[in-house]
Amino acid sequence: ACVLPLAMRRPAWTARFAVGLLILECVALRFDVFHFADRNILAEPRQMEAIRADRRAVDDYRVMDMTAASSFGYMPPDSPGLERGFRSMINSLTPMANLLWQLPSIDSVSSLGLHRRHLLYELTRNEFHEQTGTPGRRFIDVLGVRYVTAGSGMDLAHAQAIYGAPQDWSVYRNSHALPRFQLYSAARAFPTPEEAIAHWAERAVDELFIDSPGPGFSAGASGPGASTA
């Protein structure tokens, strides 16, 4: 009961003084902490022209970044190499840079939850780098990963480099990626995503795997005419 009157009698200049003190501190101590670059640093990278040449790329497919460009995001705000690092993130389509051009990415703009994405992290990279799995039936194919940013000079049987910087990075096209909308004639449910992944190799071409289904769809059940996006 005594706090409210005291608060009401607080001098009117207290708030102004506090704000002024904060501004003075920022100017005196933190003015040079942040590096401001020219707005051209956000210019659209040239490889977007190659991706947009595929008319369905933005609507039906996703990209994936396999470079180390995201590490530049941990640089101090006053680092002299920050501007170059930020541009590397733009060129590599590192999340969330892909959102500048409404380009879906499996790394940040997918329907997978964080736990599921973590489970697929090594699997998708092995499918691309080590070329494991059957083209058209791999996770990167079913999830629609058509464009991958990775190191330059990679000799891949299932992907072609369409744009890149020598000795740095390249954008590869995965021609086996499936479109966003797919039709399945059967479905099988699993109680956990780990179990669904463990049985992935035995999956039929036209079979949809569902993990953690809701009530009424028991594990191991199947049904006709399923579709997914």
C-alpha atoms as an extended CHARMM CRD file, in Angstrom:
* protein
*
       229  EXT
         1         1  ALA       CA              0.0000000000        0.0000000000        0.0000000000  PROA      1               0.0000000000
         2         2  CYS       CA              2.9980000000        2.2820000000        0.5420000000  PROA      2               0.0000000000
         3         3  VAL       CA              4.6480000000        1.5360000000       -2.7960000000  PROA      3               0.0000000000
         4         4  LEU       CA              2.0150000000        3.1160000000       -5.0120000000  PROA      4               0.0000000000
         5         5  PRO       CA              2.0980000000        6.5820000000       -3.4060000000  PROA      5               0.0000000000
         6         6  LEU       CA              5.8610000000        6.6290000000       -3.5110000000  PROA      6               0.0000000000
         7         7  ALA       CA              5.8110000000        5.6940000000       -7.2020000000  PROA      7               0.0000000000
         8         8  MET       CA              3.2480000000        8.3710000000       -7.9150000000  PROA      8               0.0000000000
         9         9  ARG       CA              5.3880000000       11.0250000000       -6.2010000000  PROA      9               0.0000000000
        10        10  ARG       CA              8.4820000000       10.1840000000       -8.2820000000  PROA      10              0.0000000000
        11        11  PRO       CA              9.8170000000       13.3640000000       -9.9730000000  PROA      11              0.0000000000
        12        12  ALA       CA              8.7480000000       13.7400000000      -13.5960000000  PROA      12              0.0000000000
        13        13  TRP       CA             12.3460000000       14.2770000000      -14.7490000000  PROA      13              0.0000000000
        14        14  THR       CA             13.5210000000       10.8180000000      -13.5270000000  PROA      14              0.0000000000
        15        15  ALA       CA             12.5450000000        8.9970000000      -16.7340000000  PROA      15              0.0000000000
        16        16  ARG       CA             14.1080000000       11.6950000000      -18.9220000000  PROA      16              0.0000000000
        17        17  PHE       CA             17.3010000000       11.5670000000      -16.9160000000  PROA      17              0.0000000000
        18        18  ALA       CA             17.5090000000        7.7690000000      -17.2150000000  PROA      18              0.0000000000
        19        19  VAL       CA             17.0140000000        7.8790000000      -20.9960000000  PROA      19              0.0000000000
        20        20  GLY       CA             19.5710000000       10.6590000000      -21.3650000000  PROA      20              0.0000000000
        21        21  LEU       CA             22.0960000000        8.7290000000      -19.3130000000  PROA      21              0.0000000000
        22        22  LEU       CA             21.5980000000        5.6500000000      -21.4800000000  PROA      22              0.0000000000
        23        23  ILE       CA             22.0900000000        7.6610000000      -24.6820000000  PROA      23              0.0000000000
        24        24  LEU       CA             25.2430000000        9.2490000000      -23.2700000000  PROA      24              0.0000000000
        25        25  GLU       CA             26.6220000000        5.8200000000      -22.4020000000  PROA      25              0.0000000000
        26        26  CYS       CA             25.9210000000        4.4850000000      -25.9050000000  PROA      26              0.0000000000
        27        27  VAL       CA             27.6100000000        7.4590000000      -27.5650000000  PROA      27              0.0000000000
        28        28  ALA       CA             30.6110000000        7.4640000000      -25.2620000000  PROA      28              0.0000000000
        29        29  LEU       CA             31.2740000000        3.7600000000      -24.9250000000  PROA      29              0.0000000000
        30        30  ARG       CA             29.5980000000        1.9120000000      -27.7690000000  PROA      30              0.0000000000
        31        31  PHE       CA             29.6270000000        4.1840000000      -30.7970000000  PROA      31              0.0000000000
        32        32  ASP       CA             32.3240000000        2.2010000000      -32.6300000000  PROA      32              0.0000000000
        33        33  VAL       CA             31.1230000000       -1.2740000000      -31.6370000000  PROA      33              0.0000000000
        34        34  PHE       CA             28.9830000000       -1.7850000000      -34.7300000000  PROA      34              0.0000000000
        35        35  HSD       CA             30.2610000000       -1.7690000000      -38.3080000000  PROA      35              0.0000000000
        36        36  PHE       CA             27.8840000000       -0.2830000000      -40.8740000000  PROA      36              0.0000000000
        37        37  ALA       CA             28.2500000000       -1.5050000000      -44.4660000000  PROA      37              0.0000000000
        38        38  ASP       CA             26.8540000000       -0.0960000000      -47.6860000000  PROA      38              0.0000000000
        39        39  ARG       CA             23.3440000000       -1.2980000000      -48.4510000000  PROA      39              0.0000000000
        40        40  ASN       CA             24.6620000000       -2.8780000000      -51.6600000000  PROA      40              0.0000000000
        41        41  ILE       CA             25.9370000000       -5.7100000000      -49.4980000000  PROA      41              0.0000000000
        42        42  LEU       CA             22.3600000000       -7.0220000000      -49.6480000000  PROA      42              0.0000000000
        43        43  ALA       CA             22.3720000000       -7.1340000000      -53.4480000000  PROA      43              0.0000000000
        44        44  GLU       CA             20.9640000000      -10.3120000000      -54.9150000000  PROA      44              0.0000000000
        45        45  PRO       CA             23.7470000000      -12.8350000000      -55.6590000000  PROA      45              0.0000000000
        46        46  ARG       CA             24.2540000000      -13.7240000000      -59.3090000000  PROA      46              0.0000000000
        47        47  GLN       CA             23.5930000000      -17.4050000000      -58.7340000000  PROA      47              0.0000000000
        48        48  MET       CA             19.9480000000      -16.5240000000      -58.1270000000  PROA      48              0.0000000000
        49        49  GLU       CA             19.6600000000      -15.9310000000      -61.8790000000  PROA      49              0.0000000000
        50        50  ALA       CA             20.7240000000      -19.5260000000      -62.5030000000  PROA      50              0.0000000000
        51        51  ILE       CA             18.2500000000      -20.8070000000      -59.9270000000  PROA      51              0.0000000000
        52        52  ARG       CA             15.3900000000      -18.6910000000      -61.2720000000  PROA      52              0.0000000000
        53        53  ALA       CA             16.0610000000      -20.0760000000      -64.7500000000  PROA      53              0.0000000000
        54        54  ASP       CA             14.4020000000      -23.1700000000      -63.3270000000  PROA      54              0.0000000000
        55        55  ARG       CA             10.8840000000      -21.7670000000      -63.2950000000  PROA      55              0.0000000000
        56        56  ARG       CA              9.6370000000      -24.1660000000      -60.6320000000  PROA      56              0.0000000000
        57        57  ALA       CA             12.6420000000      -23.7500000000      -58.3330000000  PROA      57              0.0000000000
        58        58  VAL       CA             11.1850000000      -21.1320000000      -55.9950000000  PROA      58              0.0000000000
        59        59  ASP       CA              7.7070000000      -22.6760000000      -55.8190000000  PROA      59              0.0000000000
        60        60  ASP       CA              8.3890000000      -26.4150000000      -55.7740000000  PROA      60              0.0000000000
        61        61  TYR       CA             11.8860000000      -26.9460000000      -54.3760000000  PROA      61              0.0000000000
        62        62  ARG       CA             14.2600000000      -26.0180000000      -51.5660000000  PROA      62              0.0000000000
        63        63  VAL       CA             17.9260000000      -25.1370000000      -51.1780000000  PROA      63              0.0000000000
        64        64  MET       CA             20.4590000000      -26.3870000000      -48.6260000000  PROA      64              0.0000000000
        65        65  ASP       CA             23.7140000000      -24.7910000000      -47.4740000000  PROA      65              0.0000000000
        66        66  MET       CA             26.6030000000      -27.1960000000      -46.8300000000  PROA      66              0.0000000000
        67        67  THR       CA             29.3210000000      -24.5610000000      -46.5310000000  PROA      67              0.0000000000
        68        68  ALA       CA             30.7980000000      -23.1060000000      -43.3500000000  PROA      68              0.0000000000
        69        69  ALA       CA             29.5420000000      -19.6120000000      -44.2050000000  PROA      69              0.0000000000
        70        70  SER       CA             27.1500000000      -19.6080000000      -41.2530000000  PROA      70              0.0000000000
        71        71  SER       CA             30.1550000000      -19.3940000000      -38.9110000000  PROA      71              0.0000000000
        72        72  PHE       CA             30.5960000000      -15.7520000000      -39.9410000000  PROA      72              0.0000000000
        73        73  GLY       CA             27.4680000000      -15.0300000000      -37.9320000000  PROA      73              0.0000000000
        74        74  TYR       CA             29.5150000000      -15.4650000000      -34.7550000000  PROA      74              0.0000000000
        75        75  MET       CA             32.0430000000      -12.7530000000      -35.6340000000  PROA      75              0.0000000000
        76        76  PRO       CA             32.2240000000       -9.6740000000      -33.3750000000  PROA      76              0.0000000000
        77        77  PRO       CA             30.1890000000       -6.7310000000      -34.7080000000  PROA      77              0.0000000000
        78        78  ASP       CA             33.3460000000       -4.6100000000      -35.0730000000  PROA      78              0.0000000000
        79        79  SER       CA             35.4180000000       -7.2740000000      -36.8590000000  PROA      79              0.0000000000
        80        80  PRO       CA             37.2200000000       -5.9770000000      -39.9910000000  PROA      80              0.0000000000
        81        81  GLY       CA             36.2930000000       -9.1610000000      -41.8400000000  PROA      81              0.0000000000
        82        82  LEU       CA             32.6030000000       -8.9920000000      -41.0160000000  PROA      82              0.0000000000
        83        83  GLU       CA             31.5760000000       -7.4110000000      -44.3100000000  PROA      83              0.0000000000
        84        84  ARG       CA             33.3450000000      -10.0930000000      -46.3530000000  PROA      84              0.0000000000
        85        85  GLY       CA             31.9060000000      -12.7980000000      -44.1130000000  PROA      85              0.0000000000
        86        86  PHE       CA             28.3830000000      -11.4510000000      -44.4260000000  PROA      86              0.0000000000
        87        87  ARG       CA             28.6910000000      -11.4340000000      -48.2000000000  PROA      87              0.0000000000
        88        88  SER       CA             29.8270000000      -15.0590000000      -48.0530000000  PROA      88              0.0000000000
        89        89  MET       CA             26.6300000000      -15.8780000000      -46.1920000000  PROA      89              0.0000000000
        90        90  ILE       CA             24.6060000000      -14.1120000000      -48.8740000000  PROA      90              0.0000000000
        91        91  ASN       CA             26.3960000000      -15.9730000000      -51.6840000000  PROA      91              0.0000000000
        92        92  SER       CA             25.9960000000      -19.3360000000      -49.9590000000  PROA      92              0.0000000000
        93        93  LEU       CA             22.2550000000      -18.7680000000      -49.4080000000  PROA      93              0.0000000000
        94        94  THR       CA             22.8560000000      -19.3350000000      -45.7050000000  PROA      94              0.0000000000
        95        95  PRO       CA             19.7220000000      -19.0820000000      -43.5700000000  PROA      95              0.0000000000
        96        96  MET       CA             18.1850000000      -16.6710000000      -43.1510000000  PROA      96              0.0000000000
        97        97  ALA       CA             19.6840000000      -14.9260000000      -46.2050000000  PROA      97              0.0000000000
        98        98  ASN       CA             17.5400000000      -17.0940000000      -48.4840000000  PROA      98              0.0000000000
        99        99  LEU       CA             14.4390000000      -15.3040000000      -47.2090000000  PROA      99              0.0000000000
       100       100  LEU       CA             15.5730000000      -12.0860000000      -48.8950000000  PROA      100             0.0000000000
       101       101  TRP       CA             14.5020000000      -13.6630000000      -52.1970000000  PROA      101             0.0000000000
       102       102  GLN       CA             11.6650000000      -15.8660000000      -50.9090000000  PROA      102             0.0000000000
       103       103  LEU       CA             13.7100000000      -18.9860000000      -51.5860000000  PROA      103             0.0000000000
       104       104  PRO       CA             12.6910000000      -21.9040000000      -49.3190000000  PROA      104             0.0000000000
       105       105  SER       CA             15.5400000000      -23.6460000000      -47.4980000000  PROA      105             0.0000000000
       106       106  ILE       CA             15.5750000000      -27.0040000000      -45.7600000000  PROA      106             0.0000000000
       107       107  ASP       CA             17.8290000000      -25.3840000000      -43.1630000000  PROA      107             0.0000000000
       108       108  SER       CA             15.3660000000      -22.7690000000      -42.0040000000  PROA      108             0.0000000000
       109       109  VAL       CA             12.0800000000      -22.6900000000      -43.8910000000  PROA      109             0.0000000000
       110       110  SER       CA             10.9340000000      -26.2750000000      -43.8020000000  PROA      110             0.0000000000
       111       111  SER       CA              8.0150000000      -27.9920000000      -42.1340000000  PROA      111             0.0000000000
       112       112  LEU       CA             10.3740000000      -30.2060000000      -40.1290000000  PROA      112             0.0000000000
       113       113  GLY       CA             10.7010000000      -29.5530000000      -36.4160000000  PROA      113             0.0000000000
       114       114  LEU       CA             14.1420000000      -28.8300000000      -34.9920000000  PROA      114             0.0000000000
       115       115  HSD       CA             14.5090000000      -32.3520000000      -33.5860000000  PROA      115             0.0000000000
       116       116  ARG       CA             13.6610000000      -33.9440000000      -36.9290000000  PROA      116             0.0000000000
       117       117  ARG       CA             16.0020000000      -31.6080000000      -38.7490000000  PROA      117             0.0000000000
       118       118  HSD       CA             18.8130000000      -32.5750000000      -36.4050000000  PROA      118             0.0000000000
       119       119  LEU       CA             18.1690000000      -36.2620000000      -37.0980000000  PROA      119             0.0000000000
       120       120  LEU       CA             18.4960000000      -35.6680000000      -40.8350000000  PROA      120             0.0000000000
       121       121  TYR       CA             21.5570000000      -33.4040000000      -40.6540000000  PROA      121             0.0000000000
       122       122  GLU       CA             24.2190000000      -36.0780000000      -41.2030000000  PROA      122             0.0000000000
       123       123  LEU       CA             21.9780000000      -38.2440000000      -43.3910000000  PROA      123             0.0000000000
       124       124  THR       CA             21.3470000000      -35.5220000000      -45.9610000000  PROA      124             0.0000000000
       125       125  ARG       CA             25.0250000000      -34.5230000000      -46.0460000000  PROA      125             0.0000000000
       126       126  ASN       CA             26.1190000000      -38.1190000000      -46.5870000000  PROA      126             0.0000000000
       127       127  GLU       CA             23.5770000000      -38.4790000000      -49.3640000000  PROA      127             0.0000000000
       128       128  PHE       CA             25.0850000000      -35.4780000000      -51.1140000000  PROA      128             0.0000000000
       129       129  HSD       CA             28.8220000000      -35.7390000000      -50.3730000000  PROA      129             0.0000000000
       130       130  GLU       CA             29.1760000000      -39.5290000000      -50.1910000000  PROA      130             0.0000000000
       131       131  GLN       CA             26.4010000000      -40.1430000000      -52.7370000000  PROA      131             0.0000000000
       132       132  THR       CA             24.7130000000      -42.7120000000      -50.5190000000  PROA      132             0.0000000000
       133       133  GLY       CA             21.1940000000      -43.9510000000      -51.2140000000  PROA      133             0.0000000000
       134       134  THR       CA             19.2550000000      -44.4380000000      -54.4130000000  PROA      134             0.0000000000
       135       135  PRO       CA             18.6280000000      -41.2620000000      -56.4630000000  PROA      135             0.0000000000
       136       136  GLY       CA             14.9700000000      -40.3200000000      -56.3280000000  PROA      136             0.0000000000
       137       137  ARG       CA             14.4330000000      -42.1090000000      -53.0090000000  PROA      137             0.0000000000
       138       138  ARG       CA             16.8670000000      -40.2860000000      -50.7360000000  PROA      138             0.0000000000
       139       139  PHE       CA             15.8220000000      -37.8320000000      -48.0320000000  PROA      139             0.0000000000
       140       140  ILE       CA             17.1810000000      -34.8690000000      -50.0130000000  PROA      140             0.0000000000
       141       141  ASP       CA             15.0430000000      -36.0050000000      -52.9690000000  PROA      141             0.0000000000
       142       142  VAL       CA             11.7920000000      -36.5760000000      -51.0690000000  PROA      142             0.0000000000
       143       143  LEU       CA             12.2490000000      -33.2830000000      -49.2000000000  PROA      143             0.0000000000
       144       144  GLY       CA             12.7150000000      -31.4350000000      -52.4980000000  PROA      144             0.0000000000
       145       145  VAL       CA             16.3050000000      -30.2360000000      -52.0170000000  PROA      145             0.0000000000
       146       146  ARG       CA             17.1280000000      -29.2660000000      -55.5960000000  PROA      146             0.0000000000
       147       147  TYR       CA             19.9390000000      -26.7490000000      -55.0500000000  PROA      147             0.0000000000
       148       148  VAL       CA             22.8720000000      -27.2640000000      -52.6840000000  PROA      148             0.0000000000
       149       149  THR       CA             25.6710000000      -24.8110000000      -51.9040000000  PROA      149             0.0000000000
       150       150  ALA       CA             28.9330000000      -26.6570000000      -51.1990000000  PROA      150             0.0000000000
       151       151  GLY       CA             32.6510000000      -26.5480000000      -51.8990000000  PROA      151             0.0000000000
       152       152  SER       CA             33.8080000000      -26.0660000000      -55.4930000000  PROA      152             0.0000000000
       153       153  GLY       CA             35.3130000000      -28.7770000000      -57.6410000000  PROA      153             0.0000000000
       154       154  MET       CA             33.2440000000      -31.6820000000      -56.3350000000  PROA      154             0.0000000000
       155       155  ASP       CA             32.8660000000      -34.6020000000      -58.7540000000  PROA      155             0.0000000000
       156       156  LEU       CA             29.3160000000      -35.7680000000      -58.1200000000  PROA      156             0.0000000000
       157       157  ALA       CA             27.4240000000      -38.3010000000      -60.1930000000  PROA      157             0.0000000000
       158       158  HSD       CA             23.9730000000      -37.1420000000      -59.0590000000  PROA      158             0.0000000000
       159       159  ALA       CA             24.4140000000      -33.3470000000      -59.0500000000  PROA      159             0.0000000000
       160       160  GLN       CA             25.7670000000      -30.7550000000      -61.4750000000  PROA      160             0.0000000000
       161       161  ALA       CA             27.4720000000      -27.4580000000      -60.6520000000  PROA      161             0.0000000000
       162       162  ILE       CA             25.4960000000      -24.5900000000      -62.2120000000  PROA      162             0.0000000000
       163       163  TYR       CA             27.2980000000      -21.5980000000      -60.7110000000  PROA      163             0.0000000000
       164       164  GLY       CA             30.2590000000      -20.9660000000      -58.4650000000  PROA      164             0.0000000000
       165       165  ALA       CA             33.4410000000      -19.2120000000      -57.4710000000  PROA      165             0.0000000000
       166       166  PRO       CA             36.6560000000      -21.1730000000      -58.1900000000  PROA      166             0.0000000000
       167       167  GLN       CA             38.4490000000      -22.4370000000      -55.0780000000  PROA      167             0.0000000000
       168       168  ASP       CA             35.5230000000      -21.3210000000      -52.9470000000  PROA      168             0.0000000000
       169       169  TRP       CA             31.9630000000      -22.5820000000      -53.3680000000  PROA      169             0.0000000000
       170       170  SER       CA             29.4990000000      -23.7270000000      -56.0100000000  PROA      170             0.0000000000
       171       171  VAL       CA             25.7710000000      -24.1810000000      -56.3670000000  PROA      171             0.0000000000
       172       172  TYR       CA             24.8570000000      -27.7120000000      -57.4310000000  PROA      172             0.0000000000
       173       173  ARG       CA             21.5910000000      -28.8720000000      -58.9410000000  PROA      173             0.0000000000
       174       174  ASN       CA             20.1100000000      -32.1380000000      -57.6910000000  PROA      174             0.0000000000
       175       175  SER       CA             18.0620000000      -33.2580000000      -60.6780000000  PROA      175             0.0000000000
       176       176  HSD       CA             16.4720000000      -36.0820000000      -58.6690000000  PROA      176             0.0000000000
       177       177  ALA       CA             14.6850000000      -33.7820000000      -56.1940000000  PROA      177             0.0000000000
       178       178  LEU       CA             10.9380000000      -34.3660000000      -56.0570000000  PROA      178             0.0000000000
       179       179  PRO       CA              8.4470000000      -31.4720000000      -56.2620000000  PROA      179             0.0000000000
       180       180  ARG       CA              6.5840000000      -30.1110000000      -53.2660000000  PROA      180             0.0000000000
       181       181  PHE       CA              3.3680000000      -32.0390000000      -53.9660000000  PROA      181             0.0000000000
       182       182  GLN       CA              3.7340000000      -35.8140000000      -54.2250000000  PROA      182             0.0000000000
       183       183  LEU       CA              1.1760000000      -38.6220000000      -54.5060000000  PROA      183             0.0000000000
       184       184  TYR       CA              1.3990000000      -41.9000000000      -52.5870000000  PROA      184             0.0000000000
       185       185  SER       CA             -0.7470000000      -45.0240000000      -52.8320000000  PROA      185             0.0000000000
       186       186  ALA       CA              0.0720000000      -46.2910000000      -49.3230000000  PROA      186             0.0000000000
       187       187  ALA       CA              1.2070000000      -44.9770000000      -45.9560000000  PROA      187             0.0000000000
       188       188  ARG       CA              2.9260000000      -46.4500000000      -42.9250000000  PROA      188             0.0000000000
       189       189  ALA       CA              3.0440000000      -44.8830000000      -39.4690000000  PROA      189             0.0000000000
       190       190  PHE       CA              5.7820000000      -45.0560000000      -36.8410000000  PROA      190             0.0000000000
       191       191  PRO       CA              5.6250000000      -43.9250000000      -33.2130000000  PROA      191             0.0000000000
       192       192  THR       CA              8.8760000000      -41.9120000000      -33.4650000000  PROA      192             0.0000000000
       193       193  PRO       CA             10.9030000000      -40.2240000000      -36.2290000000  PROA      193             0.0000000000
       194       194  GLU       CA             13.8920000000      -42.4160000000      -35.2650000000  PROA      194             0.0000000000
       195       195  GLU       CA             11.9470000000      -45.5550000000      -36.1580000000  PROA      195             0.0000000000
       196       196  ALA       CA             10.7840000000      -44.0590000000      -39.4470000000  PROA      196             0.0000000000
       197       197  ILE       CA             14.4050000000      -43.2930000000      -40.3880000000  PROA      197             0.0000000000
       198       198  ALA       CA             15.5330000000      -46.7880000000      -39.3590000000  PROA      198             0.0000000000
       199       199  HSD       CA             13.0230000000      -48.3640000000      -41.7900000000  PROA      199             0.0000000000
       200       200  TRP       CA             13.6240000000      -45.8720000000      -44.6060000000  PROA      200             0.0000000000
       201       201  ALA       CA             15.6760000000      -48.3120000000      -46.7100000000  PROA      201             0.0000000000
       202       202  GLU       CA             12.7180000000      -50.7240000000      -46.9590000000  PROA      202             0.0000000000
       203       203  ARG       CA             10.2910000000      -48.0030000000      -48.0400000000  PROA      203             0.0000000000
       204       204  ALA       CA              8.4470000000      -48.5860000000      -51.3050000000  PROA      204             0.0000000000
       205       205  VAL       CA              8.6090000000      -45.8930000000      -53.9700000000  PROA      205             0.0000000000
       206       206  ASP       CA              4.9270000000      -44.9750000000      -53.5800000000  PROA      206             0.0000000000
       207       207  GLU       CA              4.8010000000      -45.3320000000      -49.7840000000  PROA      207             0.0000000000
       208       208  LEU       CA              4.4790000000      -42.4110000000      -47.3980000000  PROA      208             0.0000000000
       209       209  PHE       CA              6.1260000000      -42.6080000000      -43.9690000000  PROA      209             0.0000000000
       210       210  ILE       CA              4.3440000000      -40.8190000000      -41.1100000000  PROA      210             0.0000000000
       211       211  ASP       CA              6.0320000000      -40.3560000000      -37.7470000000  PROA      211             0.0000000000
       212       212  SER       CA              4.2890000000      -39.6100000000      -34.4410000000  PROA      212             0.0000000000
       213       213  PRO       CA              0.7710000000      -39.9210000000      -35.9260000000  PROA      213             0.0000000000
       214       214  GLY       CA             -2.2970000000      -38.6640000000      -34.1500000000  PROA      214             0.0000000000
       215       215  PRO       CA             -5.1590000000      -40.7190000000      -32.7130000000  PROA      215             0.0000000000
       216       216  GLY       CA             -6.7280000000      -43.2100000000      -35.1060000000  PROA      216             0.0000000000
       217       217  PHE       CA             -3.5570000000      -43.9660000000      -37.0790000000  PROA      217             0.0000000000
       218       218  SER       CA             -1.6660000000      -46.7470000000      -35.3340000000  PROA      218             0.0000000000
       219       219  ALA       CA              1.9900000000      -47.6590000000      -35.9900000000  PROA      219             0.0000000000
       220       220  GLY       CA              2.3500000000      -49.9490000000      -38.9430000000  PROA      220             0.0000000000
       221       221  ALA       CA             -1.0090000000      -48.9790000000      -40.4290000000  PROA      221             0.0000000000
       222       222  SER       CA             -1.3640000000      -48.2180000000      -44.1010000000  PROA      222             0.0000000000
       223       223  GLY       CA             -3.9630000000      -46.5440000000      -46.1880000000  PROA      223             0.0000000000
       224       224  PRO       CA             -4.6530000000      -45.7170000000      -49.8560000000  PROA      224             0.0000000000
       225       225  GLY       CA             -4.3750000000      -42.4250000000      -51.6350000000  PROA      225             0.0000000000
       226       226  ALA       CA             -2.1660000000      -40.2560000000      -49.4560000000  PROA      226             0.0000000000
       227       227  SER       CA             -0.5330000000      -37.0210000000      -50.4960000000  PROA      227             0.0000000000
       228       228  THR       CA              1.9850000000      -34.7470000000      -48.8780000000  PROA      228             0.0000000000
       229       229  ALA       CA              3.4770000000      -31.3000000000      -49.4260000000  PROA      229             0.0000000000
